[in-house]
GROMACS .gro file of C-alpha atoms in nm:
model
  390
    1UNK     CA    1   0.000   0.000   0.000
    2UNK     CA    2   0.208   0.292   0.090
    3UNK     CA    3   0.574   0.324   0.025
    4UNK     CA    4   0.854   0.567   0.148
    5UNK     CA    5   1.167   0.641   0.099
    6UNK     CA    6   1.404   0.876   0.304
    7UNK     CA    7   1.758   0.986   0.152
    8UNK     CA    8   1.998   1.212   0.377
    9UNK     CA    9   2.280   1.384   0.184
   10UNK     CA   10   2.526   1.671   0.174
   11UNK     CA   11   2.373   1.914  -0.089
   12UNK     CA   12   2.076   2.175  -0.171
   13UNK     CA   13   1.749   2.049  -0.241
   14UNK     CA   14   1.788   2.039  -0.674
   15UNK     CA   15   1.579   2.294  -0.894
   16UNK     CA   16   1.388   2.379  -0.665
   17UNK     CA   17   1.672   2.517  -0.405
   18UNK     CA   18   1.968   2.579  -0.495
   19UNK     CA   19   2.334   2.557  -0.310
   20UNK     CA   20   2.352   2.906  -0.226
   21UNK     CA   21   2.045   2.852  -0.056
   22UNK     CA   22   2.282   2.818   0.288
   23UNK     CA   23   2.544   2.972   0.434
   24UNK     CA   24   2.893   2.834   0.382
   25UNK     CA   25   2.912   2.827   0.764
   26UNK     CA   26   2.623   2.643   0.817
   27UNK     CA   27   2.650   2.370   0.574
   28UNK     CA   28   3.022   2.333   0.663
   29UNK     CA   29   3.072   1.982   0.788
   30UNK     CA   30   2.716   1.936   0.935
   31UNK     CA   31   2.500   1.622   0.838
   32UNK     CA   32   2.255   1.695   0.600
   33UNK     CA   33   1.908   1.520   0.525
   34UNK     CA   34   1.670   1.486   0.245
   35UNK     CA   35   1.294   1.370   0.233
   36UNK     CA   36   1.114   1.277  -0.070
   37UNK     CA   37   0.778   1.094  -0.011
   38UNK     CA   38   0.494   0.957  -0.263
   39UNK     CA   39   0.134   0.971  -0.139
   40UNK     CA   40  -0.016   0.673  -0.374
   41UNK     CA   41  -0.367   0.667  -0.503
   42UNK     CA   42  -0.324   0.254  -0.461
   43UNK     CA   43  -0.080   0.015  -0.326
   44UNK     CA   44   0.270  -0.027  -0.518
   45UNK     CA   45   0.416  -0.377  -0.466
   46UNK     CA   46   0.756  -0.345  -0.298
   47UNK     CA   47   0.980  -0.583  -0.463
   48UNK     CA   48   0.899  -0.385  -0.747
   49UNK     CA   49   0.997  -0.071  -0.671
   50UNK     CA   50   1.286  -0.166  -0.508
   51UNK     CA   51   1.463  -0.382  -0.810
   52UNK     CA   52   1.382  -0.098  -1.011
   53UNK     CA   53   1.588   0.114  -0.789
   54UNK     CA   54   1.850  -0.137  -0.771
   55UNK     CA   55   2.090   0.022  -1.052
   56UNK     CA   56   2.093   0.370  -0.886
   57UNK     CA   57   2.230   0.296  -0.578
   58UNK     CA   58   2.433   0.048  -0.733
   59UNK     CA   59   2.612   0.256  -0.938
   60UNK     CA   60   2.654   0.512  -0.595
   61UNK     CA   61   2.899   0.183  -0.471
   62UNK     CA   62   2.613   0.153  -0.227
   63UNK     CA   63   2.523  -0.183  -0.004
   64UNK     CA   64   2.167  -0.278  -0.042
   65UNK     CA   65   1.974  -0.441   0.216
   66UNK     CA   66   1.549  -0.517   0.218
   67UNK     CA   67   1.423  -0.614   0.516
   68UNK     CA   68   1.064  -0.779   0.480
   69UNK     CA   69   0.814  -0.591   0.743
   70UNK     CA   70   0.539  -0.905   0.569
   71UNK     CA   71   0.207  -0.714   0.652
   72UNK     CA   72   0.412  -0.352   0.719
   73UNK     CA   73   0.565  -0.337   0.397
   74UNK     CA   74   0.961  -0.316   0.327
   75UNK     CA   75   1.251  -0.150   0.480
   76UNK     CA   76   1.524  -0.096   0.271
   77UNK     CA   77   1.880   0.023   0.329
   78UNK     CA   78   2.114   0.153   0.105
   79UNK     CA   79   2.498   0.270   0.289
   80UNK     CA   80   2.775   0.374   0.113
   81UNK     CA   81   3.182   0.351   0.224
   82UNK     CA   82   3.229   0.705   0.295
   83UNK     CA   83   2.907   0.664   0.561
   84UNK     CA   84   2.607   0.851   0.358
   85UNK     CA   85   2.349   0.616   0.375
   86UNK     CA   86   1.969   0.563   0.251
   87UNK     CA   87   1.630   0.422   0.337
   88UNK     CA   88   1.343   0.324   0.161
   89UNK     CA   89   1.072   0.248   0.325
   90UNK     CA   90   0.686   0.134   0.150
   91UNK     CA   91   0.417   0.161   0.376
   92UNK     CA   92   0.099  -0.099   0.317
   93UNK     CA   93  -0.118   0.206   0.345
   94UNK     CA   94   0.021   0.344  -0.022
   95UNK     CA   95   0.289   0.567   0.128
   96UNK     CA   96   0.622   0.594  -0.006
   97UNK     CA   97   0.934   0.762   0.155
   98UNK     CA   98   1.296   0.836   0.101
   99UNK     CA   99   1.570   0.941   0.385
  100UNK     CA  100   1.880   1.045   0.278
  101UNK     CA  101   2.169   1.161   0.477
  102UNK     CA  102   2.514   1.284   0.411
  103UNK     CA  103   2.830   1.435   0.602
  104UNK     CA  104   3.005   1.556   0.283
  105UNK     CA  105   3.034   1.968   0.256
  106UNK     CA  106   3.199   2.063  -0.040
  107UNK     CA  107   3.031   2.133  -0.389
  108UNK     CA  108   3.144   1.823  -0.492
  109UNK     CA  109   2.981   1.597  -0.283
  110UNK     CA  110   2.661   1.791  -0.240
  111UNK     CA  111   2.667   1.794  -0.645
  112UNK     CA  112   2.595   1.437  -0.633
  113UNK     CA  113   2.363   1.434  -0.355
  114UNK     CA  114   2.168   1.634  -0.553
  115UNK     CA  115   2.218   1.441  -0.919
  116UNK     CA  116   2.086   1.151  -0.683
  117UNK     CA  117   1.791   1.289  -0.542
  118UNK     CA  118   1.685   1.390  -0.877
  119UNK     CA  119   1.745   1.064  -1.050
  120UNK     CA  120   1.554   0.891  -0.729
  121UNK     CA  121   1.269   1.169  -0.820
  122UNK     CA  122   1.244   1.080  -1.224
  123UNK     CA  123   1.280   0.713  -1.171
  124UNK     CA  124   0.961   0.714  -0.916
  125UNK     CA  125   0.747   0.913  -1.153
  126UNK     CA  126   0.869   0.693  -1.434
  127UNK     CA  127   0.793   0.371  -1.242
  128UNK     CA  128   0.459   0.445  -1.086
  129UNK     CA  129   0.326   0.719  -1.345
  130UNK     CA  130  -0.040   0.822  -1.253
  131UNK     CA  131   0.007   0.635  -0.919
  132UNK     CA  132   0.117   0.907  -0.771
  133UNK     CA  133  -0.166   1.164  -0.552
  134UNK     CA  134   0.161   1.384  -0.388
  135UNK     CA  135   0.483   1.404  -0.434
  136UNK     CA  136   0.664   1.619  -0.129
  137UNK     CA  137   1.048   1.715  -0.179
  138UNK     CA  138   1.215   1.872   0.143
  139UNK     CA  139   1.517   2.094   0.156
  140UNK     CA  140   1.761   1.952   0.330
  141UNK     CA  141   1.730   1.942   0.670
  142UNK     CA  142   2.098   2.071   0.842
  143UNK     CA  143   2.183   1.895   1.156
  144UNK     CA  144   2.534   2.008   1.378
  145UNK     CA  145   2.588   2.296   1.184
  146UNK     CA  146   2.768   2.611   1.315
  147UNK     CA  147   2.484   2.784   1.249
  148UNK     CA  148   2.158   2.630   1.413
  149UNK     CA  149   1.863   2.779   1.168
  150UNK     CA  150   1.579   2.586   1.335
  151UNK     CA  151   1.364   2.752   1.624
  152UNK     CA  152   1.042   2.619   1.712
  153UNK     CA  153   0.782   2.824   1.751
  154UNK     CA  154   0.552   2.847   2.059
  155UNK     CA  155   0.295   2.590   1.937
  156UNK     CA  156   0.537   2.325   1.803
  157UNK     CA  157   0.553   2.372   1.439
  158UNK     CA  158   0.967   2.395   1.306
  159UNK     CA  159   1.060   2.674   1.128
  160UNK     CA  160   1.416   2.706   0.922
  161UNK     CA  161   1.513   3.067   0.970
  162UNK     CA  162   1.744   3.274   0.710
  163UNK     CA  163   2.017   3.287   0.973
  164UNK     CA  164   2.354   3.347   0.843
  165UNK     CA  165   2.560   3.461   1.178
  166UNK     CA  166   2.568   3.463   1.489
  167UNK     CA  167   2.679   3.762   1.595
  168UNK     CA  168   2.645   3.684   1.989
  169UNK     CA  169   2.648   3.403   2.252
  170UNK     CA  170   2.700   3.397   2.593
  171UNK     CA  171   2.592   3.256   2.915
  172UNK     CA  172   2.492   3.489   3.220
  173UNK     CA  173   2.409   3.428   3.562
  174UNK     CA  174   2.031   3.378   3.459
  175UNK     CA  175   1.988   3.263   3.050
  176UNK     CA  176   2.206   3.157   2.775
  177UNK     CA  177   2.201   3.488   2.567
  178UNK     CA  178   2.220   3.443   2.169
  179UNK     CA  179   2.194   3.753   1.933
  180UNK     CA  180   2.183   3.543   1.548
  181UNK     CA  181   2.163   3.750   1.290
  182UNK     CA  182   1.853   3.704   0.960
  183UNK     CA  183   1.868   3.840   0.587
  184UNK     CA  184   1.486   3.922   0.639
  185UNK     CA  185   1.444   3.998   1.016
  186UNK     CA  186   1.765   4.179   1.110
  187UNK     CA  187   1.970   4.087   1.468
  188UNK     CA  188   1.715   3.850   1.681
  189UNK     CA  189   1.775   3.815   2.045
  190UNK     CA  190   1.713   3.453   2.154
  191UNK     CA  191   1.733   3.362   2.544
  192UNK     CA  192   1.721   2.993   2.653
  193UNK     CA  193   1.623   2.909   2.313
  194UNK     CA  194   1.303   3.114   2.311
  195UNK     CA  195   1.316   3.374   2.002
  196UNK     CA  196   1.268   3.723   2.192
  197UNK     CA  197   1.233   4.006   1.952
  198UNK     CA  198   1.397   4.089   1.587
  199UNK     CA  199   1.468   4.404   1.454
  200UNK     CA  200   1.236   4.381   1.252
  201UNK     CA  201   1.001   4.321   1.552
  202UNK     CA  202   0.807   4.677   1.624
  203UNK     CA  203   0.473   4.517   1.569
  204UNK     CA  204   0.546   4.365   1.908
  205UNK     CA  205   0.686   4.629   2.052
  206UNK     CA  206   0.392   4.890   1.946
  207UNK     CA  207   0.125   4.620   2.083
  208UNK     CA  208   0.259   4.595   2.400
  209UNK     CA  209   0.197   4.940   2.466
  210UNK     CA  210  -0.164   4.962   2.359
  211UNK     CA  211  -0.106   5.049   1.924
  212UNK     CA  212  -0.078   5.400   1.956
  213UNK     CA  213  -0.430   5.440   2.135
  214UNK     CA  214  -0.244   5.580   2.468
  215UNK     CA  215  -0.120   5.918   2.575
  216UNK     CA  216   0.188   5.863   2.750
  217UNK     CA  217   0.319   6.258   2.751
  218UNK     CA  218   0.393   6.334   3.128
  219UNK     CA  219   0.286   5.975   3.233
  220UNK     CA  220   0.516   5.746   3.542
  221UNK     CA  221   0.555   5.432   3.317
  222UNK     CA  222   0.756   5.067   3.467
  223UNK     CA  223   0.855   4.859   3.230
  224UNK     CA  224   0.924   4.486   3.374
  225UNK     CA  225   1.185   4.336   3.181
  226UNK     CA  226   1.258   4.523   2.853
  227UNK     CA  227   1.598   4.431   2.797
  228UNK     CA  228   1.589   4.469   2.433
  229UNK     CA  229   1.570   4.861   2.494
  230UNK     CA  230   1.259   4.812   2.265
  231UNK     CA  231   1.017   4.921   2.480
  232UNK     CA  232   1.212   5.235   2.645
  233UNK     CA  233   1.347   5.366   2.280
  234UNK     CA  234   0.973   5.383   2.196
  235UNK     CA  235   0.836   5.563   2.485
  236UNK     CA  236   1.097   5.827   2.496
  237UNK     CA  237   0.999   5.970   2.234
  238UNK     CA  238   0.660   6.012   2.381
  239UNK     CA  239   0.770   6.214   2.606
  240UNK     CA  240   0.712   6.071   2.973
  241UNK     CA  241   0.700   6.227   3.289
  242UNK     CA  242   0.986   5.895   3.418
  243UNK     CA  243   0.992   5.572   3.261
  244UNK     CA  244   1.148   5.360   3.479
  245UNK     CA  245   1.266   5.020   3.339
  246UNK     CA  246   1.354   4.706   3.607
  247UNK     CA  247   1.584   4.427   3.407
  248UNK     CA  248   1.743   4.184   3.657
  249UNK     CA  249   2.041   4.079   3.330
  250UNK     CA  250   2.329   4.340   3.237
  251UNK     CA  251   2.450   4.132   2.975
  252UNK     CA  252   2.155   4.180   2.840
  253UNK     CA  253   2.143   4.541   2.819
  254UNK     CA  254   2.529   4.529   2.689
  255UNK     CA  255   2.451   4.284   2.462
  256UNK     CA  256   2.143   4.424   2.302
  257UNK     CA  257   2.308   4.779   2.340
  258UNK     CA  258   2.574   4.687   2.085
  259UNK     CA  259   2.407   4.425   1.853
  260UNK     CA  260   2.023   4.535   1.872
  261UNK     CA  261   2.068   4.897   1.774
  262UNK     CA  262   1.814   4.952   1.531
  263UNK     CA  263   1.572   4.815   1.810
  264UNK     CA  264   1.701   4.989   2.120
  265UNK     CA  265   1.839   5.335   1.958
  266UNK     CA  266   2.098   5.509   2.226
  267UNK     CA  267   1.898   5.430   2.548
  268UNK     CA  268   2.110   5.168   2.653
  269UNK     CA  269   2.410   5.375   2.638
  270UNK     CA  270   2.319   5.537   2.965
  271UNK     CA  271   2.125   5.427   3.234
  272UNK     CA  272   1.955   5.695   3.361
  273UNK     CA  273   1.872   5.997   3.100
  274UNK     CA  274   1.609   6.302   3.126
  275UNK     CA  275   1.297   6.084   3.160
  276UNK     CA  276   1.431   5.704   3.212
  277UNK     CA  277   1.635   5.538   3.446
  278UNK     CA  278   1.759   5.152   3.441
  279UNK     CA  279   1.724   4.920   3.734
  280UNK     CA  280   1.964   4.614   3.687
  281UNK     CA  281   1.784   4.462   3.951
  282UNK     CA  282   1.535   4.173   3.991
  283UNK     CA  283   1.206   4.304   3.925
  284UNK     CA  284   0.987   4.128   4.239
  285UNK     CA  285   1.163   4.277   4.563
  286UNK     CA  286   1.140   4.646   4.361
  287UNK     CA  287   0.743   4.547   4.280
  288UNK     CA  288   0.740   4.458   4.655
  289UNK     CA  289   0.874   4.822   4.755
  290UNK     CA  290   0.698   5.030   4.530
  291UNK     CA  291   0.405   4.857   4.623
  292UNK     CA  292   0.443   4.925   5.083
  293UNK     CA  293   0.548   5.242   4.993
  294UNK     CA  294   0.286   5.301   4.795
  295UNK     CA  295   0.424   5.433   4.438
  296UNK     CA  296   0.188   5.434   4.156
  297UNK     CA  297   0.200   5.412   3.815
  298UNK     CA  298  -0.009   5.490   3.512
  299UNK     CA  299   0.089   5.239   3.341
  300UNK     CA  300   0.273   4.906   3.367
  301UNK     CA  301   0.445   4.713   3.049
  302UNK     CA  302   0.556   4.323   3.157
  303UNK     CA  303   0.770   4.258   2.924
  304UNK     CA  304   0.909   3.946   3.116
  305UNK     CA  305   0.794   3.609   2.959
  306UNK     CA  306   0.534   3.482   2.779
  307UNK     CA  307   0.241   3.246   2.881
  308UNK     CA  308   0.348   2.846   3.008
  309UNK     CA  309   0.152   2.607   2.723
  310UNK     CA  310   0.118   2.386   3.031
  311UNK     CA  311   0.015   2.324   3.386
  312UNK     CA  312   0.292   2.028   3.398
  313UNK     CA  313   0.519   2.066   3.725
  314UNK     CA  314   0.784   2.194   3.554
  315UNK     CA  315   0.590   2.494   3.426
  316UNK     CA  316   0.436   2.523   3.781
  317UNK     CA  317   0.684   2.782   3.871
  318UNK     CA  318   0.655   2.987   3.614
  319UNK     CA  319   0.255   3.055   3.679
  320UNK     CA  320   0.364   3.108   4.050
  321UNK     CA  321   0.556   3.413   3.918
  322UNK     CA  322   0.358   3.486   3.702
  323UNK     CA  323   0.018   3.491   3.957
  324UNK     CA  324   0.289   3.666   4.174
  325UNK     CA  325   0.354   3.945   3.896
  326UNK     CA  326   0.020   4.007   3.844
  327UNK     CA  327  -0.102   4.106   4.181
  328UNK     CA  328   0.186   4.322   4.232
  329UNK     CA  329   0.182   4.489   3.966
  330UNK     CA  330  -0.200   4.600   3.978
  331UNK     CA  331  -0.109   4.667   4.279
  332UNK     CA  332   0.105   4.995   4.186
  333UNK     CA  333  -0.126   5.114   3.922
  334UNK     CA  334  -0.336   5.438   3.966
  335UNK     CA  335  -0.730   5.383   3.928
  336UNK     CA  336  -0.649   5.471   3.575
  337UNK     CA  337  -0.381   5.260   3.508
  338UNK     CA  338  -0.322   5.042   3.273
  339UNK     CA  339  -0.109   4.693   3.276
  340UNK     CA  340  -0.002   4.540   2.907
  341UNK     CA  341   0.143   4.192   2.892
  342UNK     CA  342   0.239   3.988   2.557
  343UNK     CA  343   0.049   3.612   2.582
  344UNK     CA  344   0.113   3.365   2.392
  345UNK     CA  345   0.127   3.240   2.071
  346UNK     CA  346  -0.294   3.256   1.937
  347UNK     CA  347  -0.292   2.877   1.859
  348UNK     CA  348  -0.239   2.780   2.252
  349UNK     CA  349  -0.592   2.906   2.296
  350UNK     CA  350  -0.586   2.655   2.610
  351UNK     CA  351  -0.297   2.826   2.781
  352UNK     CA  352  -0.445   3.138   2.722
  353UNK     CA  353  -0.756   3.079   2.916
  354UNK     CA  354  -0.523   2.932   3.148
  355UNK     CA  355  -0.385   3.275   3.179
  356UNK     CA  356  -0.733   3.469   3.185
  357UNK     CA  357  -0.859   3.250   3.431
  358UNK     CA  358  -0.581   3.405   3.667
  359UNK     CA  359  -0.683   3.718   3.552
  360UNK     CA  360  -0.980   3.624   3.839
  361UNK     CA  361  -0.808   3.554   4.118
  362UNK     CA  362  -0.650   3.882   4.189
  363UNK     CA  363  -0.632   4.095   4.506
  364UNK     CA  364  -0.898   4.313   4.374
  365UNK     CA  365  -1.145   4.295   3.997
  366UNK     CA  366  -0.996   4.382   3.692
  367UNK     CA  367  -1.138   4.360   3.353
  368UNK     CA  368  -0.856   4.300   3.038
  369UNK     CA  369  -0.885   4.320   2.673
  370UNK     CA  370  -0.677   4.134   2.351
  371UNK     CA  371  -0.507   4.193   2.044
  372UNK     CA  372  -0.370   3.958   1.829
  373UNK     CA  373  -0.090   4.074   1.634
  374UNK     CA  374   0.171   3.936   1.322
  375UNK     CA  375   0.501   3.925   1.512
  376UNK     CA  376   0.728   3.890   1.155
  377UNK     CA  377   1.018   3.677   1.337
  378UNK     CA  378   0.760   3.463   1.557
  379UNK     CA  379   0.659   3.379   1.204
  380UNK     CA  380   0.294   3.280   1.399
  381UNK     CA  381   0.048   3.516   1.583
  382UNK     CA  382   0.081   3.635   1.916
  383UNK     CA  383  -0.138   3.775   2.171
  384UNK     CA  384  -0.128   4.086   2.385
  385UNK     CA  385  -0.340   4.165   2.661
  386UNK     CA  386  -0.480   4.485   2.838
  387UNK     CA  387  -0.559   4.504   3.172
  388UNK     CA  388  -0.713   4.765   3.423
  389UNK     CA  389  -0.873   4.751   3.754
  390UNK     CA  390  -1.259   4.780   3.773
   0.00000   0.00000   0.00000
């Protein structure tokens, strides 16, 4: 029924992705792998196929071996000297699919990769003609490369950036710290593996402080978080009474302050200036302070982390900070205050009643708004919300 067959080598895609479609650096000695599947409109028989095959990887000096699966179909293998190998492997449910993998990095190798991926492609068409319902080619998937191009985003689909440097990586006290840079998105700043913001990013930035429907001229502002220098280069220019901005990571700051500068501006050059200051400090002991002695704000940004997609144990802490964050921070807003948060990604609509449901449970009523908004680096849709006390 169905048949598959999975071939991993060094080399681009064929026609319709070329070599230049990766970075030297991260093609350089990395493994590389290439799908190619058939989606059959009936069963193929096996034996078949694979005989018909035989000459190909025959004349790649490549071992055969067929292992009989009887009612699951056929497993083939086909490994060469140097270590690139292949599997086929025919499904009884008419699917078809090809692995390849490779090690090899220069043009050479790839070159041939590719002249057998193609030649893999023809023969199939040739062989099972108007058989065929899909055919799916993959670019190559890169695996160990200096250049990691694959960040999941926050509802578990993989997405292949067009990274081409990394321009920054370093471990603090609190996160693993990566600035990478993108030919579409600019300089992204990635902490713990969790994309942050791009330069391209002001969608983000501009919904997290309400789209341009507030009036922040003369306003007391805390920002939560904000190391990017996002947040703060935009509401400068609005001209604030005091912004003042509470990030618990200098590197951070220095890091963003060099490599982020289309996103931050100057800000971060300084940390105080005529209507911000800069609190390298954690953010909960400052809530704590503002909050017995009283301080208000009009409005609060939490620019700290996004939404857990679970209630597992491990994410327990994080909603414990974040149910701690909350109350605090309503806490030192003015009757007329507002508090804007980011969410989550709009797919996880489970963790985001999650979140609205704490959105109850606070020290006194509040009422919140939503956005959803194109992030262009999240490559997904995120939500922000709005929230003010009754």
């Amino acid at each position: 029924g169905a048949l598959t067959v999975g071939v991993v080598v060094g080399g681009p895609r064929g026609a319709a992705c070329s070599r230049s479609a990766w970075p030297a650096a991260a093609r350089a000695m990395a493994a590389q792998q290439y799908l190619l599947d058939f989606c059959l409109s009936a069963p193929a028989d096996g034996r078949t196929v694979f005989e018909a095959l035989q000459p190909i990887f025959q004349e790649q000096s490549m071992t055969e071996t067929v292992h009989n699966l009887g009612e699951n179909g056929y497993l083939v293998t086909y490994v060469a000297k140097n270590g690139s190998f292949a599997t086929l492997r025919m499904y009884t449910d008419k699917l078809l699919t090809f692995d390849i993998h490779s090690y090899e990095a220069d043009n050479k190798g790839r070159a041939a990769i590719e002249t057998l991926c193609n030649r893999l492609e023809e023969k199939m068409k040739d062989l099972l003609q108007g058989n065929i319902k899909r055919l799916k080619r993959l670019p190559a998937i890169v695996r160990g490369g200096t250049i990691d191009r694959y960040w999941p985003t926050a509802d578990g689909r993989l997405v292949e950036y067009d990274i081409d440097d990394v321009v920054y990586d370093e471990d603090s006290a609190y996160q693993n710290i990566k600035i990478v840079h993108s030919k579409q998105f600019g300089n992204i700043l990635i902490l713990n593996g969790d994309i942050n913001l791009g330069e391209s990013d002001l969608p983000y930035t501009q919904a997290i402080m309400g789209n341009g429907v507030e009036d922040y001229t003369g306003k007391e502002i805390l920002i939560l978080g904000g190391g990017d220098g996002g947040i703060l280069c935009e509401l400068v220019k609005l001209k604030p009474k005091m912004v003042t901005m509470v990030e618990i990571d200098q590197m951070v700051i220095d890091a963003c302050c060099k490599h982020m500068r289309k996103t931050c501006g100057d800000v971060l050059d300084n940390l105080k200036g005529d209507c911000y200051q800069v609190l390298v400090e954690d953010c909960v002991p400052v809530l704590k302070t503002y909050a017995e002695e009283g301080r208000l704000f009009d409005y609060v940004i939490n620019d700290l982390t996004a939404v857990p997609i679970s209630t597992s144990p491990e994410e327990e802490s994080t909603w414990d900070f974040l149910r701690l964050i909350l109350d605090l921070a309503v806490k030192v807003l003015k009757p007329t205050g507002k508090y804007f948060t980011q969410g989550n990604c709009a797919n996880l609509t489970e963790a985001l009643a999650m979140y609205e449901e704490q959105l109850n449970k606070l020290y006194c009523p509040v009422e919140y708004s939503k956005e959803i908004v194109c992030v262009p680096s999240y490559a997904e849709l995120w939500v922000f919300y709005t929230v003010w006390k009754k």
